XYZ file of C-alpha atoms in Angstrom:
785
model
C -51.296 -17.624 -68.973
C -51.001 -16.508 -65.564
C -52.675 -13.347 -64.206
C -50.351 -10.554 -61.795
C -51.526 -9.513 -58.495
C -55.115 -10.668 -56.464
C -56.843 -10.061 -53.704
C -56.423 -6.531 -52.213
C -58.333 -5.020 -49.281
C -59.261 -2.210 -51.670
C -59.415 -2.309 -55.042
C -56.925 -1.070 -57.320
C -56.661 0.672 -60.048
C -54.905 0.331 -63.154
C -54.419 2.465 -65.781
C -55.624 1.708 -68.531
C -54.039 1.518 -72.353
C -54.442 1.748 -75.851
C -54.215 -1.726 -78.165
C -50.061 -0.667 -78.597
C -49.942 -0.316 -74.927
C -49.483 3.940 -74.765
C -50.987 5.239 -71.488
C -55.109 6.788 -71.901
C -55.257 9.146 -69.715
C -57.906 6.809 -68.298
C -58.270 4.667 -65.202
C -60.579 1.701 -63.920
C -60.664 -0.772 -60.724
C -59.592 -3.704 -61.331
C -62.605 -5.746 -61.500
C -63.712 -3.812 -64.717
C -60.032 -3.701 -66.500
C -60.684 -7.625 -66.317
C -63.936 -7.896 -67.512
C -64.194 -5.814 -69.941
C -60.425 -6.560 -71.673
C -58.879 -3.308 -71.117
C -55.335 -4.339 -72.077
C -53.133 -2.637 -68.941
C -49.439 -3.022 -67.292
C -47.778 -5.664 -65.023
C -44.910 -6.834 -63.732
C -43.322 -10.459 -63.720
C -39.825 -11.149 -61.697
C -38.512 -14.076 -61.732
C -35.641 -14.923 -59.797
C -32.355 -17.655 -61.617
C -29.925 -19.833 -59.172
C -26.808 -19.135 -60.918
C -25.097 -22.213 -58.871
C -27.765 -24.196 -58.977
C -29.345 -23.502 -62.742
C -32.818 -23.326 -60.989
C -35.966 -20.857 -61.521
C -37.837 -19.838 -58.145
C -41.361 -20.997 -58.764
C -43.951 -19.793 -55.957
C -47.523 -21.697 -56.358
C -50.979 -19.377 -56.522
C -52.973 -19.430 -53.424
C -56.166 -20.796 -53.584
C -58.252 -18.109 -52.871
C -57.133 -16.318 -56.230
C -59.153 -15.176 -59.295
C -56.932 -17.185 -61.403
C -54.899 -20.181 -62.117
C -55.666 -20.633 -57.917
C -53.403 -23.670 -57.333
C -51.046 -24.213 -59.379
C -46.842 -22.881 -59.786
C -45.714 -19.815 -61.607
C -42.677 -16.852 -61.870
C -41.554 -15.970 -58.307
C -43.311 -12.744 -57.972
C -45.963 -10.508 -60.645
C -47.891 -7.941 -60.207
C -49.958 -5.537 -61.386
C -48.318 -2.502 -62.367
C -51.220 0.647 -59.421
C -52.948 3.378 -61.419
C -49.604 6.541 -61.060
C -47.639 3.488 -60.613
C -44.798 2.872 -62.122
C -42.202 -0.565 -63.620
C -39.781 -1.447 -61.498
C -41.265 0.354 -58.381
C -43.924 -1.755 -59.129
C -41.197 -5.122 -59.347
C -39.643 -3.667 -55.929
C -43.259 -4.001 -54.338
C -44.499 -6.648 -55.279
C -42.077 -9.043 -54.559
C -41.043 -7.426 -51.192
C -45.104 -8.235 -50.395
C -45.267 -11.327 -51.873
C -42.282 -13.595 -50.659
C -41.148 -11.134 -47.845
C -38.052 -10.399 -48.792
C -36.981 -6.940 -50.502
C -34.378 -6.373 -53.034
C -32.550 -3.050 -54.156
C -33.299 -1.403 -58.278
C -30.315 -2.708 -59.220
C -30.911 -7.130 -58.814
C -33.842 -6.086 -61.484
C -33.278 -6.881 -65.072
C -35.725 -5.807 -67.938
C -35.459 -8.726 -70.325
C -38.719 -7.952 -72.002
C -41.645 -7.561 -72.546
C -44.571 -9.957 -73.252
C -48.240 -9.074 -74.120
C -50.801 -11.540 -73.168
C -53.740 -11.911 -74.612
C -56.148 -14.993 -73.281
C -60.037 -15.098 -71.298
C -60.338 -17.601 -68.821
C -63.088 -19.020 -65.893
C -65.630 -19.484 -68.861
C -64.476 -15.729 -70.707
C -65.895 -13.520 -67.573
C -62.442 -12.698 -66.934
C -60.526 -11.059 -69.765
C -56.269 -10.439 -69.119
C -54.998 -8.401 -71.796
C -51.877 -7.298 -70.064
C -48.468 -5.746 -70.808
C -45.832 -7.866 -68.529
C -42.513 -5.878 -67.724
C -40.327 -9.510 -66.921
C -37.536 -8.685 -65.234
C -34.891 -10.925 -64.071
C -33.058 -11.382 -60.553
C -29.960 -13.498 -60.842
C -28.216 -13.975 -57.888
C -25.565 -16.521 -56.945
C -27.656 -19.673 -54.508
C -30.446 -20.358 -53.794
C -32.711 -18.194 -51.227
C -33.156 -20.566 -48.027
C -36.862 -21.320 -48.169
C -36.991 -20.332 -44.507
C -36.165 -16.693 -45.603
C -39.722 -16.449 -47.591
C -42.543 -14.272 -45.579
C -45.215 -14.973 -47.825
C -48.769 -13.583 -48.426
C -50.938 -16.065 -47.616
C -53.445 -14.270 -50.280
C -50.955 -14.651 -53.277
C -48.884 -17.406 -51.928
C -49.030 -20.559 -50.508
C -45.522 -22.306 -51.505
C -41.762 -21.879 -53.378
C -40.328 -23.970 -54.751
C -36.863 -23.754 -57.158
C -36.692 -25.977 -60.316
C -33.666 -26.613 -62.976
C -34.913 -24.443 -66.050
C -34.817 -26.971 -68.211
C -36.999 -29.132 -66.398
C -39.089 -26.303 -65.682
C -39.896 -25.562 -69.302
C -40.043 -28.987 -70.387
C -43.089 -29.435 -67.863
C -44.841 -25.810 -69.537
C -44.328 -28.064 -72.370
C -45.651 -30.970 -72.172
C -48.570 -28.422 -70.348
C -48.838 -29.980 -67.427
C -51.801 -28.919 -65.236
C -49.847 -28.018 -62.446
C -48.482 -25.223 -63.924
C -49.980 -22.254 -64.951
C -49.007 -22.229 -68.679
C -47.226 -20.612 -70.860
C -46.594 -20.879 -74.338
C -42.237 -21.453 -74.703
C -42.829 -22.064 -78.580
C -43.590 -18.188 -78.412
C -42.247 -15.172 -76.783
C -41.832 -16.306 -73.123
C -39.825 -19.076 -74.635
C -36.868 -15.563 -74.239
C -36.211 -16.430 -70.605
C -35.003 -19.665 -71.579
C -32.904 -18.967 -73.883
C -31.361 -15.408 -72.864
C -30.725 -18.261 -69.393
C -29.258 -20.474 -71.822
C -26.946 -18.180 -74.513
C -25.483 -16.374 -70.769
C -24.100 -19.867 -69.611
C -23.516 -21.938 -71.975
C -20.784 -19.737 -74.460
C -18.170 -20.691 -75.847
C -15.108 -19.371 -74.208
C -12.936 -18.648 -77.211
C -14.893 -17.376 -79.523
C -16.368 -14.859 -76.682
C -12.832 -13.752 -76.680
C -12.125 -13.720 -80.679
C -15.782 -12.058 -80.447
C -13.817 -8.851 -78.132
C -10.501 -9.050 -80.262
C -12.184 -8.114 -83.226
C -13.975 -5.124 -81.776
C -10.835 -3.891 -79.756
C -9.620 -4.191 -83.420
C -11.162 -1.415 -84.256
C -9.413 1.509 -82.636
C -5.875 1.727 -83.540
C -3.941 2.277 -80.253
C -1.761 5.523 -80.497
C 0.055 7.492 -78.636
C -0.236 10.204 -77.942
C 2.767 12.669 -77.453
C 2.713 16.476 -76.584
C 5.871 19.179 -76.530
C 6.319 20.637 -72.208
C 8.965 22.842 -73.318
C 6.411 25.885 -74.092
C 5.525 25.927 -70.850
C 7.098 27.711 -67.518
C 7.618 26.142 -64.641
C 3.961 26.497 -62.455
C 1.962 25.300 -65.637
C 4.002 22.173 -65.796
C 3.475 22.460 -61.881
C -0.624 22.753 -62.344
C -0.593 20.779 -65.044
C -0.474 17.562 -63.049
C -3.742 18.792 -60.732
C -5.429 19.649 -63.697
C -4.682 15.664 -65.049
C -5.699 14.675 -61.546
C -9.231 17.001 -61.553
C -9.530 15.249 -64.793
C -9.706 11.460 -63.553
C -13.035 12.653 -60.921
C -14.417 13.860 -64.540
C -14.503 10.452 -65.737
C -15.625 9.453 -61.593
C -18.630 11.324 -62.157
C -19.195 10.205 -65.894
C -18.882 5.948 -65.001
C -22.338 7.405 -62.318
C -23.805 9.099 -65.137
C -23.842 6.675 -68.277
C -25.517 4.278 -65.914
C -26.550 3.723 -61.716
C -24.398 1.001 -61.095
C -21.836 1.301 -63.618
C -18.394 2.198 -60.892
C -19.167 -1.678 -59.785
C -19.126 -3.212 -62.876
C -16.537 -1.169 -63.440
C -13.520 -2.194 -60.538
C -15.132 -5.734 -61.010
C -14.208 -5.971 -65.026
C -10.899 -4.344 -63.380
C -9.718 -6.312 -60.115
C -9.565 -10.117 -62.324
C -8.641 -8.137 -65.744
C -5.265 -10.025 -65.291
C -5.884 -14.124 -64.361
C -7.325 -15.024 -68.369
C -6.856 -13.811 -71.390
C -10.991 -13.326 -71.904
C -11.041 -11.170 -68.306
C -8.374 -8.995 -70.029
C -10.763 -8.630 -73.315
C -13.756 -7.570 -71.524
C -11.771 -4.702 -69.669
C -9.496 -3.516 -72.527
C -13.912 -3.301 -74.185
C -15.572 -2.210 -71.446
C -12.273 0.684 -71.183
C -13.161 2.051 -74.350
C -16.676 2.498 -73.373
C -16.520 3.514 -70.086
C -19.956 0.981 -69.915
C -21.279 -2.192 -70.781
C -22.738 -1.257 -74.254
C -20.755 -0.190 -76.830
C -20.717 2.394 -79.167
C -19.501 0.780 -82.786
C -23.133 -1.652 -82.266
C -26.151 0.802 -81.640
C -24.887 0.380 -78.150
C -25.920 -3.088 -78.096
C -24.282 -4.915 -74.614
C -21.061 -6.719 -74.884
C -21.863 -8.112 -71.493
C -24.840 -9.839 -69.819
C -25.707 -9.528 -66.083
C -23.831 -12.971 -65.916
C -20.679 -10.861 -65.914
C -21.275 -8.285 -64.096
C -20.508 -7.147 -60.400
C -21.749 -9.311 -57.517
C -23.286 -8.131 -53.836
C -24.078 -9.106 -50.703
C -27.772 -7.731 -48.852
C -26.911 -9.177 -45.359
C -30.181 -8.291 -44.048
C -33.615 -8.352 -47.192
C -34.726 -10.667 -45.453
C -36.520 -12.234 -41.284
C -33.715 -13.396 -39.913
C -31.803 -17.068 -41.477
C -29.693 -19.456 -38.766
C -26.375 -19.343 -39.956
C -27.272 -17.265 -43.449
C -24.781 -15.104 -44.887
C -26.951 -13.559 -46.764
C -28.643 -13.162 -50.319
C -25.654 -12.894 -52.895
C -27.183 -12.066 -56.112
C -25.698 -9.928 -59.682
C -26.591 -5.788 -59.890
C -28.083 -6.645 -63.273
C -27.528 -4.121 -66.299
C -30.587 -4.424 -69.699
C -28.718 -4.893 -72.667
C -30.184 -1.890 -74.197
C -28.318 0.879 -73.082
C -31.420 2.803 -70.765
C -32.029 6.468 -73.199
C -32.330 7.723 -69.274
C -28.541 7.829 -68.476
C -28.712 7.686 -64.752
C -29.530 10.910 -64.886
C -33.327 10.262 -64.246
C -35.110 7.797 -62.577
C -34.592 4.196 -64.911
C -39.152 3.720 -64.548
C -40.187 7.394 -65.685
C -41.522 8.126 -69.022
C -41.426 10.866 -70.906
C -45.360 11.870 -70.279
C -44.671 11.186 -66.641
C -41.506 13.669 -66.703
C -44.036 16.133 -68.735
C -46.842 16.532 -66.111
C -44.878 16.526 -62.888
C -42.851 19.784 -64.509
C -45.643 21.053 -66.049
C -46.895 21.403 -62.674
C -43.881 23.350 -61.100
C -43.401 26.741 -61.400
C -41.522 27.894 -64.050
C -38.617 29.183 -62.481
C -38.607 25.368 -61.464
C -39.647 24.308 -64.868
C -35.609 26.056 -65.817
C -34.318 24.237 -63.729
C -36.006 20.086 -64.205
C -34.801 20.485 -67.755
C -31.118 22.818 -67.570
C -28.072 21.265 -68.121
C -26.512 20.688 -64.393
C -28.897 18.337 -62.128
C -30.202 14.565 -61.750
C -33.997 13.864 -61.547
C -35.023 10.986 -58.580
C -37.922 9.920 -57.395
C -39.133 10.071 -53.526
C -40.544 6.812 -53.428
C -37.213 5.637 -53.828
C -35.565 6.831 -51.207
C -38.238 5.036 -48.772
C -36.744 1.352 -50.979
C -33.913 3.154 -49.479
C -34.540 3.461 -46.022
C -35.730 0.098 -45.926
C -33.251 -2.038 -47.028
C -30.441 -0.087 -44.640
C -32.864 -1.287 -41.676
C -31.117 -4.465 -39.377
C -33.804 -6.025 -40.433
C -36.729 -6.473 -43.099
C -39.967 -7.289 -42.798
C -43.216 -8.591 -45.662
C -45.650 -5.685 -44.983
C -48.489 -7.145 -46.227
C -51.240 -5.106 -48.010
C -48.266 -1.533 -47.395
C -47.301 0.006 -50.545
C -45.088 1.927 -51.412
C -46.719 5.164 -52.462
C -46.310 7.864 -55.127
C -48.117 10.372 -56.454
C -47.219 12.599 -59.635
C -44.553 15.020 -57.317
C -42.709 11.993 -56.619
C -40.237 13.151 -58.753
C -37.825 16.210 -57.982
C -34.448 17.257 -58.947
C -30.740 17.675 -57.583
C -28.303 19.840 -58.351
C -25.050 18.223 -59.675
C -23.591 20.158 -56.989
C -25.219 17.990 -54.349
C -24.841 14.870 -56.409
C -21.492 14.809 -57.049
C -20.753 17.035 -54.318
C -17.707 15.013 -52.679
C -15.982 14.642 -56.235
C -16.456 18.317 -57.220
C -15.438 19.983 -54.286
C -12.025 17.274 -54.668
C -12.157 18.554 -58.220
C -12.372 22.301 -57.270
C -10.111 21.778 -54.401
C -7.093 20.506 -57.373
C -8.240 23.688 -59.497
C -7.511 25.922 -56.832
C -4.255 24.571 -56.219
C -3.530 24.252 -59.692
C -4.883 28.013 -59.743
C -2.687 29.560 -57.377
C 0.514 27.505 -59.236
C -0.151 29.030 -62.761
C 1.922 31.882 -64.273
C -0.878 32.685 -66.708
C -3.973 35.440 -64.924
C -6.041 34.239 -67.245
C -5.788 30.546 -67.724
C -5.746 31.916 -63.185
C -9.254 32.789 -63.789
C -10.846 29.869 -64.928
C -9.295 27.432 -62.575
C -10.296 29.261 -59.393
C -13.755 30.235 -60.440
C -14.342 26.698 -62.178
C -13.893 25.590 -58.611
C -16.593 27.793 -57.503
C -19.009 26.808 -60.629
C -18.349 23.064 -59.215
C -19.918 23.826 -55.651
C -22.776 25.925 -56.734
C -24.022 25.140 -59.554
C -23.738 28.388 -61.669
C -21.794 27.743 -64.655
C -22.074 31.372 -66.513
C -19.081 33.166 -65.266
C -16.408 30.252 -65.273
C -18.112 30.033 -69.184
C -16.917 32.884 -69.505
C -13.289 32.850 -68.404
C -13.590 29.739 -70.404
C -14.195 31.804 -73.996
C -11.250 34.484 -72.804
C -8.620 31.837 -72.185
C -5.477 32.790 -73.645
C -2.852 30.629 -72.282
C 0.102 28.556 -73.789
C -1.501 25.780 -71.273
C -4.986 25.472 -72.656
C -8.072 23.599 -70.532
C -11.297 22.279 -71.020
C -12.963 21.084 -67.845
C -17.164 20.542 -66.477
C -20.368 20.008 -67.216
C -20.955 19.888 -71.161
C -22.347 17.564 -73.553
C -25.914 15.991 -73.509
C -25.729 12.792 -75.841
C -25.827 10.572 -72.842
C -28.721 12.418 -72.127
C -31.152 10.182 -75.093
C -34.112 10.489 -73.411
C -34.594 14.560 -73.348
C -31.246 15.972 -74.505
C -31.248 18.256 -71.407
C -29.006 16.671 -68.823
C -24.527 17.450 -68.994
C -22.356 15.057 -68.715
C -18.507 16.089 -67.263
C -16.031 16.512 -69.418
C -11.624 17.223 -69.002
C -9.464 17.906 -72.371
C -6.382 19.279 -71.284
C -3.654 20.543 -74.294
C -0.670 22.696 -74.500
C -1.762 25.513 -77.789
C -0.470 25.589 -81.304
C 0.213 29.281 -81.575
C 0.918 29.121 -84.669
C -2.185 26.903 -86.228
C -4.441 29.402 -84.236
C -3.275 32.842 -85.486
C -4.243 30.917 -88.873
C -7.399 30.464 -87.675
C -8.207 34.279 -87.385
C -10.338 33.983 -90.928
C -13.092 31.771 -89.402
C -13.979 33.705 -87.153
C -13.877 36.900 -87.832
C -16.757 35.687 -91.120
C -18.981 34.115 -88.132
C -21.801 37.333 -88.677
C -20.945 37.053 -93.072
C -21.917 33.880 -92.669
C -25.301 33.615 -90.378
C -26.386 36.464 -92.846
C -25.790 34.580 -96.147
C -26.912 31.170 -94.204
C -29.210 29.859 -96.932
C -32.516 30.674 -94.695
C -35.019 33.075 -94.970
C -33.983 36.074 -93.903
C -36.461 36.002 -90.367
C -34.910 33.236 -89.382
C -31.856 34.691 -88.870
C -29.314 36.388 -86.389
C -28.308 40.164 -86.252
C -26.388 39.388 -83.095
C -23.963 36.632 -83.854
C -20.566 37.088 -82.416
C -17.615 36.176 -83.294
C -15.891 32.958 -82.420
C -12.311 32.625 -80.481
C -10.427 28.951 -82.437
C -7.437 27.586 -80.282
C -5.862 25.017 -81.689
C -4.175 22.426 -79.055
C -2.529 18.908 -79.194
C -4.380 17.134 -77.091
C -2.033 16.035 -73.371
C -4.842 13.690 -72.046
C -8.942 13.737 -72.207
C -11.587 12.127 -69.514
C -14.984 11.844 -68.895
C -16.960 11.598 -71.338
C -15.198 10.778 -73.843
C -16.022 7.604 -74.963
C -15.826 5.607 -78.098
C -14.583 7.184 -80.760
C -12.230 10.692 -79.900
C -13.807 13.835 -80.623
C -11.189 16.568 -83.291
C -13.135 19.475 -82.150
C -15.758 20.483 -79.708
C -17.580 24.018 -79.665
C -19.115 24.961 -76.812
C -20.829 26.183 -74.594
C -23.964 24.686 -75.455
C -25.663 27.785 -72.225
C -27.758 29.349 -75.073
C -27.953 32.601 -73.107
C -23.511 32.600 -74.092
C -24.478 31.654 -77.377
C -26.861 34.325 -77.067
C -25.457 36.925 -75.573
C -21.747 35.446 -76.744
C -21.266 33.013 -79.368
C -19.242 30.456 -78.361
C -15.498 29.453 -79.187
C -13.775 26.597 -80.243
C -10.988 23.994 -80.057
C -9.054 21.983 -81.697
C -7.218 18.938 -81.822
C -4.214 18.755 -84.206
C -2.819 15.898 -82.967
C -5.811 13.801 -82.846
C -6.983 14.839 -86.417
C -3.578 14.265 -87.107
C -3.866 10.245 -85.989
C -6.798 10.330 -87.047
C -6.518 11.353 -91.365
C -3.394 9.196 -90.925
C -4.522 5.828 -89.694
C -7.984 5.970 -90.643
C -9.009 8.483 -93.421
C -6.480 7.834 -96.329
C -7.155 4.304 -96.428
C -10.951 4.845 -96.002
C -10.742 6.921 -99.449
C -7.661 4.500 -100.474
C -10.863 1.696 -100.443
C -13.699 3.811 -100.989
C -12.803 6.503 -103.513
C -12.680 6.806 -106.790
C -8.695 6.480 -107.604
C -8.827 9.787 -109.939
C -10.155 11.899 -106.840
C -9.166 9.915 -104.374
C -5.977 11.992 -104.946
C -7.438 14.931 -103.917
C -8.497 13.908 -99.947
C -5.272 15.696 -98.355
C -5.232 16.744 -94.301
C -5.678 20.523 -95.488
C -9.092 20.061 -96.247
C -9.891 17.080 -93.568
C -9.271 19.600 -90.597
C -10.615 22.519 -92.169
C -13.588 21.729 -92.788
C -13.155 20.141 -89.129
C -13.151 23.823 -88.381
C -15.731 25.447 -90.048
C -17.719 22.590 -88.048
C -17.726 23.656 -85.338
C -18.076 27.630 -85.846
C -21.885 25.821 -87.199
C -22.734 25.701 -84.046
C -22.509 28.715 -83.613
C -24.352 29.807 -86.109
C -28.407 29.668 -87.698
C -31.232 28.491 -85.153
C -30.297 28.766 -80.618
C -33.341 30.784 -79.283
C -35.747 30.432 -81.400
C -39.806 32.352 -81.807
C -42.108 29.335 -82.073
C -45.119 29.911 -84.297
C -47.530 30.822 -80.913
C -44.642 33.342 -80.317
C -43.567 32.040 -77.373
C -39.716 32.075 -77.011
C -37.789 29.097 -76.789
C -34.727 26.829 -77.913
C -33.466 24.242 -80.025
C -32.824 21.768 -78.183
C -35.571 21.984 -76.220
C -37.955 21.755 -78.759
C -36.554 18.822 -80.617
C -35.203 16.565 -77.093
C -34.248 14.202 -78.328
C -33.682 14.442 -82.154
C -31.616 17.521 -80.881
C -28.125 16.277 -81.025
C -28.422 14.031 -84.398
C -29.354 17.126 -86.443
C -27.409 19.174 -84.620
C -24.140 17.701 -85.774
C -25.642 17.585 -89.253
C -26.002 20.927 -89.401
C -22.967 22.332 -89.316
C -21.441 19.499 -91.250
C -22.465 20.074 -93.930
C -23.864 24.066 -93.112
C -19.721 24.239 -92.742
C -19.612 22.793 -96.561
C -21.243 25.283 -97.146
C -19.571 27.551 -95.494
C -16.179 26.684 -97.057
C -17.935 26.637 -100.529
C -18.908 30.592 -99.558
C -15.500 31.698 -98.191
C -13.960 30.706 -101.558
C -16.289 32.653 -104.164
C -15.666 35.418 -101.605
C -11.889 35.289 -102.205
C -10.859 34.539 -98.146
C -9.764 30.893 -99.044
C -8.920 29.668 -102.398
C -10.129 28.092 -105.713
C -8.243 24.619 -105.413
C -10.061 23.806 -102.140
C -13.092 23.499 -102.969
C -13.072 19.526 -105.306
C -11.059 18.224 -101.868
C -12.908 19.493 -99.659
C -15.800 17.340 -101.942
C -13.502 14.549 -101.900
C -12.745 14.989 -98.309
C -16.304 15.097 -97.287
C -17.762 12.275 -99.322
C -14.341 10.018 -97.369
C -15.440 11.573 -94.366
C -19.266 9.933 -94.176
C -17.977 6.446 -94.103
C -15.873 7.285 -91.464
C -18.483 8.831 -89.204
C -21.556 6.401 -89.545
C -19.067 3.490 -88.551
C -19.671 5.188 -85.239
C -22.653 3.580 -85.329
C -26.190 5.161 -85.882
C -27.819 5.427 -81.978
C -23.818 7.901 -81.904
C -25.449 12.017 -83.021
C -22.438 12.483 -85.105
C -23.252 8.987 -86.502
C -26.626 9.133 -87.703
C -26.382 12.214 -88.676
C -23.981 11.961 -91.100
C -25.750 9.101 -92.651
C -28.570 11.247 -93.351
C -26.497 13.841 -95.138
C -24.802 10.877 -97.410
C -28.172 9.188 -97.920
C -29.325 13.552 -99.071
C -26.320 13.622 -101.596
C -26.429 10.115 -103.232
C -30.094 10.976 -104.089
C -29.821 14.225 -105.684
C -26.585 12.919 -107.480
C -24.184 14.009 -105.735
C -22.479 11.242 -105.248
C -22.268 8.539 -107.153
C -21.346 4.883 -106.825
C -19.416 3.079 -109.541
C -19.930 -0.667 -111.010
C -16.722 -1.685 -108.832
C -18.380 -0.385 -105.997
C -16.394 2.690 -105.242
C -17.566 5.884 -104.802
C -16.559 9.350 -106.464
C -18.609 13.151 -106.504
C -20.484 14.567 -109.373
C -19.050 18.213 -108.439
C -21.700 20.102 -111.021
C -24.610 18.480 -108.875
C -23.031 19.037 -105.344
C -22.810 22.490 -104.084
C -27.134 22.299 -104.912
C -26.908 18.989 -102.979
C -24.975 20.916 -100.075
C -27.347 23.908 -99.913
C -31.208 22.528 -100.423
C -29.693 20.040 -97.000
C -28.156 22.712 -95.550
C -32.306 25.103 -96.390
C -34.129 21.992 -94.616
C -32.369 21.505 -91.532
C -31.835 25.068 -90.619
C -34.878 25.302 -90.992
C -36.425 23.158 -88.877
C -34.345 23.756 -86.258
C -35.856 27.778 -86.661
C -39.213 26.605 -86.531
C -38.772 24.133 -83.435
C -40.163 22.006 -85.821
C -39.655 17.808 -83.715
C -42.265 16.270 -86.829
C -40.079 17.178 -89.535
C -37.153 16.462 -87.625
C -37.943 12.909 -86.762
C -39.095 12.091 -90.779
C -36.080 13.951 -92.518
C -34.118 11.955 -89.444
C -35.870 8.539 -90.145
C -35.767 8.468 -93.899
C -32.330 9.666 -94.169
C -30.692 8.635 -91.188
C -30.359 4.880 -92.056
C -27.790 2.488 -93.579
C -28.436 2.312 -96.873
C -26.965 0.036 -100.021
C -24.954 1.938 -100.675
C -23.627 2.765 -96.695
C -23.948 -1.100 -96.721
C -21.464 -1.474 -99.141
C -19.098 0.678 -98.496
C -19.175 -0.924 -94.706
C -18.201 -3.872 -95.812
C -15.507 -2.677 -98.138
C -13.924 -0.975 -94.557
C -14.466 -4.210 -91.885
C -13.279 -6.247 -95.593
C -10.351 -4.454 -95.622
C -9.984 -3.911 -91.411
C -9.509 -0.802 -91.492
C -10.032 0.911 -88.019
C -12.744 3.483 -87.260
C -11.529 5.156 -84.339
C -8.213 5.213 -82.319
C -7.902 4.977 -78.591
C -5.694 7.275 -77.259
C -2.428 6.459 -74.810
C -0.958 9.583 -72.924
C 1.855 9.030 -71.396
C 2.740 12.016 -69.528
C -0.583 11.340 -67.512
C 0.382 7.361 -67.230
C 1.863 7.440 -63.610
C -0.722 10.922 -62.280
C -2.915 8.585 -59.933
C -6.497 10.814 -58.147
C -4.699 10.627 -54.212
């Protein structure tokens, strides 16, 4: 099997790994690594030409110390100490072949561990290889290559099937790979992509789309002043700018993929289905399928590189498919795609404290200096082979860019629209919000605008800006842009004052040791609206409520505010929760499932985001936040906390005589049905994983019972104790910032257990929708321009 890299003027150092692939913190010269059999990392890059179904092969130079003179991978190389995978792939491709490709040409398809010994036992190769696929439309002309003589003596193209057969026969002219083993994935991926049946694929996409019930959400605008009606359409335009930014935040090539899929959407049924499901998910990964890709790079946008190599007469340049990984990147587009946690933490700890706050804050993206040099190279008139010159980087290669700079053009457009709308509205508090939010978009300081949002008292209700951090699955630090525009329901809002007024009472009575309780919880204003339009981070399942802001400074000083989306809740109850109850809840408890209980628990869920631990004191006396200590686990645990503590809080309010006693059984039965609703969002979605945790805990404690016919019911004698015990467990983990305990709890209970699996299968059999796909008539003719 091939060894990555080759002769260098000065011997390169490699990071030494453990046998399971983690960095040890030790680096050694390349020769010593192969002498001692140390585990290390490398990259393999394969080029596949769609039109000819051929792979590009290189012939290894005769001077190589491993497999000299044999045909091998398109390009390969070690990942030098301190360097990263993607940059190494770009660098090796340019050095060996004289072709400079952008990062979105490289698709990582699997990681392959090579363990072998050659050269009479003197060369031990224990190598973790990141295997990349570059998909091009037509073969690159052979005369475009500039071969690095110390590495490559020739290149050629070979049909992928012919190449696989040569490997199967162990042809001595080719470096051996076990294509019956893990490396066979390369050929399987190519075959699957290009031999898939159009009809079966269309049916599969159609089935996914049917998981969403299409619901038109109309809202009465009669209560708005003329100024507010004019402002509304400007706000919808500003909300659509949030969409533009969010597409960028999901993944760096997402906007190009969106435009590529949209253009031919009406040319075939398959293209239409691709576009519809992409629009629901706002990316190529299905929210309801654990973020599994429903598209492949073969479906992706074609890009032209007119100048990526030395000039070739008559060749217009390289056309390639903008690649995206099968697994959704944990880092989204907030961090470099090949950055890991260790690299970030090492960089962060070398920064001054105020800069550490900035790079772990909500409103910045993290980039690489070395990416800038590569991008600059791509814009040059011609790209020459640079021989042994490496793209260099250091611990300081990372740097931070504030949102106001990263999304400057879009945010300026949105700010102008908000200022214009603010000048039109007749509401003083809405005017203050819109002007302060417009300023925040350009200053990156959202404190004053979030206070203005909390104090909003207007018939036209607006939430717009960067808030939720679910998309950042690496750390949970970075906020995505979103917008919710609605008409306030004054009657429903006035009826809910009870919950906000009792937050401090709930805090003091939480099932949590008193040392962890806060004594200055602020009452959370609650606004009930009927949604007119939403945009940005509203992909897949639609929220029925939200509790903001997430900024711990404001939560500590002022608490939070809640927005309830009543028409969305009503649509979900009618189209989803009621059919779930009919299918999964016992007949005698089915009638207990009602909209009042469902909506009341949703309110309490949002209230309970505002109580419990937020700013905490660690065992070493240091002040921190739950979010920063639990990182990527925070969102799932916080959603579980709000749910289960919300259930505990409703019972507490009943015992205090603040809510009617007849609500108790209804809220537990409605909660049981709601478990099956949220789990269907998938375990990679925070609400879904948090709901699985709750169901499995309550089932284990006997609070939920599965009968012989597969139907479920609540044991009303056990449910209160089970709810309180889980509330205490989660709250204590948060109060201690105990990430180990959080991981243990989620790994044990945040799973699709056999009872859950049986319920989900039952719902699939009767085809109950998983969620709704809203249609907003008022926004239909509103464009960005």
